[in-house]
Amino acid sequence: MKKIINDPNQVVQDMLKGLVAAFPESMKQVPDTTVIVRKESPVQNKVGLVSGGGSGHEPAHAGYVGAGMLDAAVCGETFTSPTPDQVFEAIKAVDGGVGVFLVIKNYTGDVMNFEMAAELAEAEGIQVEQVVVNDDVAVEDSSFTTGRRGIAGTVFVHKIAGAKAEKGGSLQEVKTVAEKVVANVRSMGMALSPCTVPAAGKPSFELADNEMEIGMGIHGEPGTERKAIASADEIAEELTAKILEDIDYSGSEVAVMVNGLGSTPEMELFIVNAKVHEILSKKGIQVYKTFVGEYMTSLEMAGCSISLLKLDEELKELLDSESKAPAFRI
Amino acid sequence: MELHINQALKWIELTNEKIQENKEYLTSLDQAIGDGDHGINMARGFQAVIEKTSSSEYEAVSDLLKDVAMTLMSKVGGASGPLYGTAFLKMSMATKGKDPVTQGDLAAAVAQALEGMKQRGKANQGEKTLIDVWTPVQGLLQDQENVQPDDLRETAKEAMESTKDIMATKGRSAYLKERSIGHLDAGSVSSYFVFDSLASAVEGE
């Protein structure tokens, strides 16, 4: 393992120190926690928006803290969901008196820890609502499983629910629009190489030089299929096809996100994006806005994910409204 | 089988030793079908537990179990934190005022822990999770009189090994479906360590 770190057990604390030093105008750390909140928290009479998860997905989640997006990001250990007491600290820190909304990615640990935190908050009289994001089409939905994972599409939920809260939406209105995004966003990813969790010290899986992993999650967990490496066009086709199989986007307007997983050059992401646009155009799907870059990474994993969000007038307006979060400025 | 406070302290101490010794083993099991953080998280949690319990005085088993629960909940994270935290919290509540903790008390405590974990994780037996170890252990404590440490150890071990052949339908490994068959569930292995340590503590090793 070759990494620029001090101590594998201190990476989260060390990172947070540097993060706040980089964006002192928009965020601060709640003392003795791994919680990053908007500088002016709590904003009175505004629904507080809390997200979070394991660290190692930067800029998710703390990069999305700022006016127009998240009020708080709870940073767990690398790839490990934060503990209930930390999520509870975040809820308390951003409660402006009109309730707090939790954005949870559908991973067993995230759901359990956030639910426990919500129970703690409710016991203290803070109103809490939540949405569970499950945009990853790699995993089939079934009542027998824990359902689909939440991956990069979560960033759209942050943006749109954040905008709704910023415009004075009630807790229920924020929940409704967040659920609308979840119902209309789908993603799928692929990897060319694994990543190394600092405390584990060795790669999470192995891939031969000529192999790629299709449909893995954002923690380096194995995917749904392993096969010979293909061209960018073929990769874009495979990922997009799986998404379009799941929701019929024809005749609609969409937002596109081509997300890098940590060590894929923008050059390659743009190559993928070109093909995605070509495919969508052929199918009569109009692209309203495109986001290419690193939005939800997996440490230094090479690979990418594609997300599509079907838009209506309300979602377009909220997507376009101002965000001062360092990783998503509009 | 009975549990006194000194044995309970030994139980937690031995569990920590097992977890620390097997940190990389647990992580490698989890890397095969999960996201590879089970060993790291459990080791961090039990290290914190030992720091807490070794600097505190306990008269009742339930007080010790409560500290274990709260520490695990606030240090582990992932799915294991809420599950083990809930288990120890329920065991603490069930053993309140019991001194010593009889086998009957212990059976009731493990039953409460099991129920709590099922609710928290929305999982049942046969889904390749730690529930598959806690369920037969609870059955043993409830159905067999005067359980010997070796019975406990064997029951937990067989249950842990049985998870190898199950296809996961809960937790992270559920995403792999049939690719999860042939691998031990990491949570079941750490649960085996918990009961193996309990057996050793009762034996007075």
Coordinates of C-alpha atoms in Angstrom, one line a residue:
Chain A
M1 CA 0.0 0.0 0.0
K2 CA 1.4 3.4 -1.0
K3 CA -0.7 6.3 0.2
I4 CA -0.1 9.8 1.4
I5 CA -1.4 9.3 4.9
N6 CA 0.0 9.7 8.5
D7 CA -1.8 6.9 10.4
P8 CA -4.3 4.5 8.8
N9 CA -6.5 4.9 11.9
Q10 CA -6.5 8.7 11.7
V11 CA -7.3 9.3 8.0
V12 CA -10.8 10.6 8.6
Q13 CA -9.9 13.1 11.4
D14 CA -6.8 14.2 9.4
M15 CA -8.9 14.7 6.2
L16 CA -11.6 16.7 8.0
K17 CA -9.1 19.1 9.4
G18 CA -7.8 19.8 5.9
L19 CA -11.3 20.0 4.4
V20 CA -12.5 22.6 6.8
A21 CA -9.2 24.5 6.3
A22 CA -9.9 24.5 2.5
F23 CA -13.5 25.8 2.7
P24 CA -13.7 27.9 5.9
E25 CA -16.2 30.2 4.3
S26 CA -18.8 27.5 3.8
M27 CA -18.4 24.8 6.4
K28 CA -17.2 24.0 10.0
Q29 CA -16.7 20.8 12.0
V30 CA -18.9 20.1 15.0
P31 CA -16.3 19.8 17.8
D32 CA -15.4 16.3 18.8
T33 CA -17.4 14.7 16.0
T34 CA -16.9 13.7 12.4
V35 CA -19.8 15.9 11.4
I36 CA -19.3 18.8 8.9
V37 CA -22.0 21.5 8.9
R38 CA -22.8 24.6 7.0
K39 CA -21.0 27.6 8.5
E40 CA -24.2 29.3 9.6
S41 CA -25.9 26.2 11.1
P42 CA -28.5 25.8 12.3
V43 CA -30.5 27.9 9.8
Q44 CA -33.7 28.9 11.6
N45 CA -37.0 27.9 10.0
K46 CA -35.3 25.9 7.3
V47 CA -35.5 22.1 7.0
G48 CA -32.1 20.8 7.8
L49 CA -30.7 18.3 5.3
V50 CA -28.3 15.6 6.6
S51 CA -26.5 13.0 4.5
G52 CA -23.5 10.9 5.1
G53 CA -21.9 7.6 4.9
G54 CA -18.5 6.1 5.0
S55 CA -15.5 8.2 4.1
G56 CA -13.5 7.5 0.9
H57 CA -16.2 8.7 -1.5
E58 CA -14.9 12.3 -1.7
P59 CA -16.2 14.8 -2.6
A60 CA -19.2 12.9 -1.1
H61 CA -20.5 13.7 1.3
A62 CA -18.9 16.8 2.9
G63 CA -18.2 18.5 -0.4
Y64 CA -22.0 18.9 -0.8
V65 CA -22.3 20.9 2.4
G66 CA -23.3 24.5 1.6
A67 CA -26.2 26.8 1.0
G68 CA -28.6 25.1 -1.5
M69 CA -27.4 21.6 -0.7
L70 CA -26.6 19.8 2.5
D71 CA -26.7 21.3 6.0
A72 CA -24.6 18.4 7.4
A73 CA -22.5 15.5 6.3
V74 CA -21.7 12.7 8.7
C75 CA -18.3 11.2 7.9
G76 CA -17.9 7.6 8.9
E77 CA -14.7 5.6 8.9
T78 CA -13.5 4.6 5.4
F79 CA -16.4 2.8 3.7
T80 CA -18.2 2.3 7.0
S81 CA -21.4 4.0 7.8
P82 CA -21.2 6.6 10.6
T83 CA -22.5 5.6 14.1
P84 CA -25.9 6.6 15.4
D85 CA -24.5 9.1 18.0
Q86 CA -22.6 10.9 15.2
V87 CA -25.7 11.1 13.0
F88 CA -27.7 12.3 16.0
E89 CA -25.1 15.1 16.6
A90 CA -25.6 16.2 13.0
I91 CA -29.3 16.3 13.4
K92 CA -29.1 18.4 16.5
A93 CA -26.6 20.7 14.9
V94 CA -28.8 21.6 11.9
D95 CA -32.3 21.5 13.5
G96 CA -33.7 24.9 12.7
G97 CA -37.0 24.1 14.4
V98 CA -38.9 22.8 11.4
G99 CA -37.5 19.3 11.1
V100 CA -34.6 17.5 9.7
F101 CA -34.5 15.4 6.6
L102 CA -32.1 12.4 6.2
V103 CA -30.7 11.2 2.8
I104 CA -29.7 7.6 3.3
K105 CA -28.0 5.4 0.7
N106 CA -29.5 1.9 0.6
Y107 CA -26.7 0.0 2.4
T108 CA -27.7 -2.1 5.4
G109 CA -25.4 -0.3 7.8
D110 CA -26.3 3.1 6.6
V111 CA -30.0 2.4 7.0
M112 CA -29.6 0.9 10.5
N113 CA -27.4 3.7 11.9
F114 CA -29.5 6.5 10.5
E115 CA -32.7 4.8 11.7
M116 CA -31.3 4.6 15.2
A117 CA -30.3 8.2 15.1
A118 CA -33.7 9.2 13.9
E119 CA -35.2 7.3 16.9
L120 CA -32.8 9.2 19.2
A121 CA -33.8 12.6 17.6
E122 CA -37.5 11.9 17.8
A123 CA -37.1 11.0 21.5
E124 CA -35.8 14.6 21.9
G125 CA -38.7 16.1 20.1
I126 CA -37.0 16.8 16.7
Q127 CA -39.1 15.9 13.7
V128 CA -37.2 13.7 11.3
E129 CA -38.1 12.3 7.9
Q130 CA -35.9 10.3 5.5
V131 CA -35.5 8.9 2.0
V132 CA -33.5 5.8 1.1
V133 CA -31.7 6.2 -2.3
N134 CA -31.5 3.0 -4.4
D135 CA -30.4 4.0 -7.8
D136 CA -28.1 1.2 -8.7
V137 CA -29.6 -1.0 -11.4
A138 CA -26.8 -3.5 -11.2
V139 CA -28.6 -5.2 -8.5
E140 CA -32.0 -6.6 -9.2
D141 CA -34.8 -5.4 -7.0
S142 CA -36.6 -8.1 -5.1
S143 CA -38.6 -8.5 -1.9
F144 CA -36.1 -11.1 -0.9
T145 CA -33.1 -8.8 -0.9
T146 CA -32.2 -5.6 0.9
G147 CA -32.9 -4.0 -2.5
R148 CA -30.8 -1.9 -4.7
R149 CA -27.8 0.1 -3.5
G150 CA -27.6 3.8 -3.4
I151 CA -24.7 5.2 -5.4
A152 CA -23.8 8.4 -7.4
G153 CA -27.5 9.3 -8.1
T154 CA -27.6 10.3 -4.5
V155 CA -25.9 13.6 -5.5
F156 CA -29.0 14.6 -7.5
V157 CA -31.1 13.9 -4.4
H158 CA -28.8 16.2 -2.3
K159 CA -29.1 18.9 -5.0
I160 CA -32.8 18.9 -5.5
A161 CA -33.9 18.2 -1.9
G162 CA -31.4 20.8 -0.8
A163 CA -32.8 23.4 -3.2
K164 CA -36.4 22.6 -2.1
A165 CA -35.4 23.1 1.6
E166 CA -33.5 26.3 0.7
K167 CA -36.6 27.8 -1.0
G168 CA -38.5 27.2 2.3
G169 CA -40.1 23.8 1.5
S170 CA -41.7 22.1 4.5
L171 CA -40.3 18.8 5.8
Q172 CA -43.1 17.0 3.9
E173 CA -42.4 18.9 0.7
V174 CA -38.7 18.1 0.9
K175 CA -39.6 14.4 1.4
T176 CA -42.0 14.4 -1.6
V177 CA -39.5 15.9 -4.0
A178 CA -36.7 13.7 -2.7
E179 CA -38.9 10.7 -3.4
K180 CA -39.6 12.0 -6.8
V181 CA -35.9 12.1 -7.6
V182 CA -35.3 8.6 -6.2
A183 CA -38.2 7.3 -8.4
N184 CA -36.6 8.8 -11.5
V185 CA -32.8 8.3 -11.1
R186 CA -30.9 5.2 -12.1
S187 CA -27.2 4.5 -12.1
M188 CA -24.7 1.8 -13.0
G189 CA -21.0 1.5 -12.6
M190 CA -17.9 -0.5 -13.7
A191 CA -14.4 -0.8 -12.4
L192 CA -11.0 -1.3 -14.1
S193 CA -9.1 -1.6 -10.8
P194 CA -9.8 -2.1 -7.1
C195 CA -9.0 0.3 -4.3
T196 CA -7.2 -0.1 -1.0
V197 CA -8.8 0.8 2.3
P198 CA -6.0 2.4 4.4
A199 CA -6.8 0.3 7.5
A200 CA -7.0 -2.9 5.4
G201 CA -3.7 -2.2 3.7
K202 CA -4.4 -4.4 0.6
P203 CA -6.8 -4.1 -2.4
S204 CA -10.4 -5.0 -1.9
F205 CA -10.4 -7.4 -4.9
E206 CA -8.1 -8.3 -7.8
L207 CA -8.6 -7.8 -11.5
A208 CA -6.2 -9.0 -14.2
D209 CA -4.9 -6.5 -16.7
N210 CA -7.4 -7.5 -19.3
E211 CA -10.4 -7.7 -17.0
M212 CA -13.1 -5.3 -15.8
E213 CA -15.8 -5.7 -13.2
I214 CA -19.3 -4.6 -14.1
G215 CA -21.9 -3.5 -11.5
M216 CA -19.7 -3.2 -8.4
G217 CA -20.7 -0.9 -5.6
I218 CA -18.9 2.1 -4.3
H219 CA -17.0 0.3 -1.5
G220 CA -15.0 -2.0 -3.7
E221 CA -17.4 -4.9 -3.1
P222 CA -17.5 -7.3 -5.9
G223 CA -19.8 -6.6 -8.8
T224 CA -22.3 -8.7 -10.7
E225 CA -20.1 -9.7 -13.6
R226 CA -16.4 -9.9 -14.5
K227 CA -15.3 -9.9 -18.2
A228 CA -12.7 -8.9 -20.7
I229 CA -12.0 -5.2 -20.9
A230 CA -14.0 -3.5 -23.7
S231 CA -13.8 -0.1 -25.5
A232 CA -15.2 3.1 -23.9
D233 CA -18.1 3.0 -26.4
E234 CA -19.0 -0.6 -25.5
I235 CA -18.8 0.2 -21.8
A236 CA -21.0 3.2 -22.2
E237 CA -23.5 1.1 -24.2
E238 CA -23.6 -1.7 -21.7
L239 CA -24.1 0.6 -18.7
T240 CA -26.7 2.8 -20.5
A241 CA -28.6 -0.2 -21.8
K242 CA -29.1 -1.6 -18.4
I243 CA -30.3 1.8 -17.1
L244 CA -32.7 2.3 -20.0
E245 CA -34.0 -1.2 -19.6
D246 CA -35.1 -0.2 -16.2
I247 CA -36.9 3.1 -16.8
D248 CA -38.4 4.2 -20.1
Y249 CA -36.8 7.6 -20.6
S250 CA -37.9 7.9 -24.2
G251 CA -39.4 11.3 -25.1
S252 CA -38.2 12.8 -21.8
E253 CA -35.6 15.2 -20.7
V254 CA -32.8 13.9 -18.5
A255 CA -29.8 15.1 -16.5
V256 CA -26.7 12.9 -17.2
M257 CA -23.9 12.3 -14.7
V258 CA -20.7 10.5 -15.8
N259 CA -18.9 10.0 -12.5
G260 CA -15.3 9.0 -12.0
L261 CA -14.5 6.6 -9.2
G262 CA -11.2 8.1 -8.1
S263 CA -8.5 7.5 -10.6
T264 CA -10.0 7.8 -14.0
P265 CA -8.8 10.7 -16.0
E266 CA -11.4 13.3 -17.2
M267 CA -10.3 12.4 -20.7
E268 CA -11.8 8.9 -20.4
L269 CA -15.0 10.2 -18.7
F270 CA -15.6 12.6 -21.6
I271 CA -15.1 9.8 -24.1
V272 CA -17.8 7.8 -22.2
N273 CA -20.0 10.9 -22.1
A274 CA -19.7 11.4 -25.9
K275 CA -21.1 7.9 -26.4
V276 CA -23.8 8.3 -23.8
H277 CA -25.0 11.5 -25.6
E278 CA -25.0 9.7 -28.9
I279 CA -27.1 6.8 -27.5
L280 CA -29.6 9.1 -25.8
S281 CA -30.0 11.2 -28.9
K282 CA -30.7 8.2 -31.1
K283 CA -33.4 7.1 -28.7
G284 CA -35.0 10.6 -28.7
I285 CA -34.0 11.4 -25.1
Q286 CA -33.1 15.0 -24.7
V287 CA -30.2 15.9 -22.4
Y288 CA -31.0 19.0 -20.3
K289 CA -27.8 19.1 -18.3
T290 CA -24.6 17.1 -18.1
F291 CA -22.2 16.6 -15.2
V292 CA -18.9 15.0 -15.8
G293 CA -16.3 14.6 -13.1
E294 CA -15.8 13.0 -9.7
Y295 CA -18.9 13.2 -7.6
M296 CA -18.9 9.9 -5.6
T297 CA -15.6 8.1 -5.7
S298 CA -14.2 4.9 -4.2
L299 CA -10.8 6.0 -3.0
E300 CA -8.4 5.4 -6.0
M301 CA -10.6 2.9 -7.9
A302 CA -10.4 3.3 -11.7
G303 CA -13.7 3.1 -13.4
C304 CA -16.9 5.1 -13.8
S305 CA -20.6 5.2 -13.2
I306 CA -23.4 6.6 -15.3
S307 CA -26.5 8.1 -13.8
L308 CA -29.6 9.4 -15.6
L309 CA -32.3 11.5 -13.9
K310 CA -35.6 12.0 -15.7
L311 CA -36.7 15.6 -15.3
D312 CA -39.9 17.5 -15.1
E313 CA -40.4 21.3 -14.7
E314 CA -40.1 21.2 -10.9
L315 CA -36.9 19.1 -11.0
K316 CA -35.4 21.3 -13.7
E317 CA -36.0 24.4 -11.7
L318 CA -34.5 22.9 -8.5
L319 CA -31.6 21.4 -10.3
D320 CA -30.8 24.9 -11.7
S321 CA -31.1 26.9 -8.5
E322 CA -28.0 28.2 -6.7
S323 CA -25.7 25.9 -4.8
K324 CA -22.7 27.1 -2.9
A325 CA -21.5 23.6 -1.9
P326 CA -17.8 23.4 -2.9
A327 CA -18.2 20.2 -5.0
F328 CA -21.4 21.3 -6.7
R329 CA -21.5 25.0 -7.5
I330 CA -24.4 26.2 -9.6
Chain B
M1 CA -24.1 -22.8 33.2
E2 CA -24.0 -19.6 35.3
L3 CA -22.3 -16.3 34.7
H4 CA -20.7 -14.3 37.4
I5 CA -19.4 -10.8 37.0
N6 CA -15.8 -12.0 36.9
Q7 CA -16.6 -14.5 34.2
A8 CA -18.5 -11.9 32.3
L9 CA -15.4 -9.6 32.4
K10 CA -13.3 -12.5 31.2
W11 CA -15.8 -13.1 28.4
I12 CA -15.4 -9.6 27.1
E13 CA -11.6 -9.8 27.5
L14 CA -11.4 -13.1 25.6
T15 CA -13.7 -11.9 22.9
N16 CA -11.5 -8.9 22.3
E17 CA -8.4 -11.1 22.1
K18 CA -10.1 -13.4 19.5
I19 CA -11.3 -10.4 17.5
Q20 CA -7.8 -8.7 17.5
E21 CA -6.1 -12.0 16.6
N22 CA -8.5 -12.6 13.8
K23 CA -8.9 -9.1 12.5
E24 CA -7.3 -9.9 9.1
Y25 CA -9.1 -13.2 8.8
L26 CA -12.5 -11.5 9.4
T27 CA -11.6 -8.8 6.9
S28 CA -10.6 -11.3 4.2
L29 CA -13.9 -13.2 4.7
D30 CA -15.7 -9.9 4.3
Q31 CA -13.6 -8.9 1.2
A32 CA -14.8 -12.1 -0.5
I33 CA -18.5 -11.3 -0.4
G34 CA -18.9 -8.0 1.4
D35 CA -16.9 -4.8 1.5
G36 CA -14.0 -6.0 3.7
D37 CA -14.4 -3.8 6.8
H38 CA -15.7 -6.3 9.3
G39 CA -12.4 -7.1 11.0
I40 CA -11.3 -3.5 11.1
N41 CA -14.6 -2.3 12.5
M42 CA -14.9 -5.1 15.1
A43 CA -11.3 -4.6 16.2
R44 CA -11.8 -0.9 16.6
G45 CA -15.0 -1.5 18.6
F46 CA -13.7 -4.1 21.0
Q47 CA -10.5 -2.2 21.5
A48 CA -12.6 0.7 22.7
V49 CA -14.7 -1.7 24.8
I50 CA -11.6 -3.0 26.6
E51 CA -10.4 0.6 27.2
K52 CA -13.8 1.4 28.7
T53 CA -14.3 -1.8 30.8
S54 CA -10.7 -2.1 32.1
S55 CA -11.0 1.4 33.6
S56 CA -14.4 0.9 35.2
E57 CA -15.6 -1.1 38.2
Y58 CA -18.6 -3.4 37.8
E59 CA -20.7 -5.2 40.3
A60 CA -23.4 -6.5 38.0
V61 CA -23.2 -8.3 34.7
S62 CA -25.9 -6.0 33.3
D63 CA -23.9 -2.9 33.9
L64 CA -20.9 -4.4 32.1
L65 CA -23.1 -5.4 29.2
K66 CA -24.5 -1.9 28.9
D67 CA -21.1 -0.3 28.6
V68 CA -20.2 -2.9 26.0
A69 CA -23.3 -2.1 24.0
M70 CA -22.9 1.7 24.1
T71 CA -19.2 1.5 23.2
L72 CA -19.9 -0.8 20.2
M73 CA -22.7 1.4 19.0
S74 CA -20.6 4.5 19.1
K75 CA -17.3 3.0 17.7
V76 CA -18.1 0.3 15.2
G77 CA -20.5 1.8 12.5
G78 CA -21.4 -0.3 9.5
A79 CA -24.0 -2.9 10.0
S80 CA -22.1 -4.6 12.8
G81 CA -22.3 -1.7 15.2
P82 CA -26.1 -1.4 15.4
L83 CA -26.4 -5.2 15.4
Y84 CA -23.9 -6.0 18.1
G85 CA -24.8 -2.9 20.0
T86 CA -28.5 -3.9 20.0
A87 CA -27.5 -7.5 21.1
F88 CA -25.5 -6.4 24.1
L89 CA -28.0 -3.7 25.1
K90 CA -30.9 -6.2 25.0
M91 CA -28.8 -8.7 27.1
S92 CA -28.0 -5.9 29.6
M93 CA -31.7 -5.1 29.9
A94 CA -32.7 -8.8 30.3
T95 CA -30.1 -9.5 33.0
K96 CA -30.8 -6.4 35.1
G97 CA -31.0 -7.4 38.8
K98 CA -29.9 -10.9 38.1
D99 CA -26.9 -12.0 40.1
P100 CA -25.6 -14.4 39.3
V101 CA -27.0 -14.8 35.8
T102 CA -28.4 -18.3 35.6
Q103 CA -28.6 -20.4 32.4
G104 CA -32.3 -19.5 32.3
D105 CA -31.5 -15.8 32.5
L106 CA -28.8 -16.2 29.9
A107 CA -31.3 -18.0 27.6
A108 CA -33.8 -15.2 28.0
A109 CA -31.1 -12.6 27.4
V110 CA -29.9 -14.2 24.2
A111 CA -33.5 -14.5 23.1
Q112 CA -34.0 -10.8 23.6
A113 CA -30.7 -10.0 21.8
L114 CA -31.8 -12.2 18.9
E115 CA -35.2 -10.5 18.7
G116 CA -33.6 -7.1 18.8
M117 CA -31.1 -8.0 16.0
K118 CA -33.9 -9.4 13.8
Q119 CA -35.9 -6.2 14.1
R120 CA -32.9 -4.0 13.6
G121 CA -31.5 -5.9 10.6
K122 CA -34.9 -7.0 9.3
A123 CA -33.3 -10.5 8.9
N124 CA -34.4 -14.0 9.7
Q125 CA -32.7 -17.3 10.1
G126 CA -31.3 -18.8 6.9
E127 CA -30.2 -15.6 5.3
K128 CA -26.4 -16.0 5.9
T129 CA -26.1 -13.5 8.7
L130 CA -25.1 -13.6 12.4
I131 CA -28.7 -14.5 13.1
D132 CA -27.8 -18.0 11.9
V133 CA -25.4 -18.4 14.9
W134 CA -27.4 -16.7 17.6
T135 CA -30.6 -18.7 16.8
P136 CA -29.2 -22.2 17.5
V137 CA -27.2 -20.9 20.5
Q138 CA -30.5 -19.5 21.9
G139 CA -32.2 -22.8 21.3
L140 CA -29.5 -24.7 23.1
L141 CA -29.6 -22.5 26.2
Q142 CA -33.3 -22.7 26.3
D143 CA -33.9 -26.4 25.5
Q144 CA -31.0 -28.2 27.2
E145 CA -30.5 -28.3 30.9
N146 CA -27.1 -27.5 32.4
V147 CA -25.3 -26.6 29.1
Q148 CA -21.6 -27.4 29.2
P149 CA -19.1 -24.9 27.7
D150 CA -18.2 -27.5 25.0
D151 CA -21.8 -27.8 24.0
L152 CA -22.0 -24.1 23.6
R153 CA -18.8 -23.9 21.6
E154 CA -19.8 -26.8 19.3
T155 CA -23.2 -25.4 18.6
A156 CA -21.9 -22.0 17.7
K157 CA -19.1 -23.5 15.6
E158 CA -21.4 -25.8 13.6
A159 CA -23.8 -22.9 13.1
M160 CA -21.0 -20.6 11.9
E161 CA -19.8 -23.3 9.4
S162 CA -23.3 -23.9 8.1
T163 CA -23.4 -20.3 6.7
K164 CA -20.9 -21.4 4.1
D165 CA -23.5 -23.2 2.1
I166 CA -26.2 -20.6 2.3
M167 CA -27.0 -18.1 -0.5
A168 CA -27.1 -14.7 1.1
T169 CA -30.4 -12.8 0.9
K170 CA -29.6 -10.1 3.5
G171 CA -26.8 -7.7 4.0
R172 CA -24.1 -6.7 1.6
S173 CA -23.4 -10.2 0.3
A174 CA -27.0 -10.5 -0.8
Y175 CA -26.0 -8.5 -3.9
L176 CA -23.8 -11.4 -5.0
K177 CA -26.6 -14.0 -4.8
E178 CA -25.1 -17.4 -5.8
R179 CA -21.6 -16.0 -5.8
S180 CA -22.0 -15.8 -2.0
I181 CA -22.2 -19.6 -1.7
G182 CA -19.0 -21.2 -0.5
H183 CA -18.0 -18.3 1.7
L184 CA -18.4 -18.0 5.4
D185 CA -20.4 -15.1 6.6
A186 CA -18.1 -12.7 8.5
G187 CA -20.7 -11.7 11.0
S188 CA -21.3 -15.4 11.8
V189 CA -17.6 -15.9 12.4
S190 CA -17.3 -13.0 14.8
S191 CA -20.5 -14.3 16.6
Y192 CA -18.8 -17.7 16.9
F193 CA -15.8 -15.9 18.6
V194 CA -18.3 -14.2 21.0
F195 CA -19.8 -17.6 22.1
D196 CA -16.5 -19.4 22.0
S197 CA -15.1 -16.8 24.4
L198 CA -18.2 -17.1 26.6
A199 CA -17.6 -20.9 26.8
S200 CA -13.9 -20.3 27.8
A201 CA -14.9 -17.7 30.4
V202 CA -17.4 -20.1 32.0
E203 CA -14.8 -22.9 32.0
G204 CA -12.5 -20.5 33.8
E205 CA -9.7 -20.9 31.3

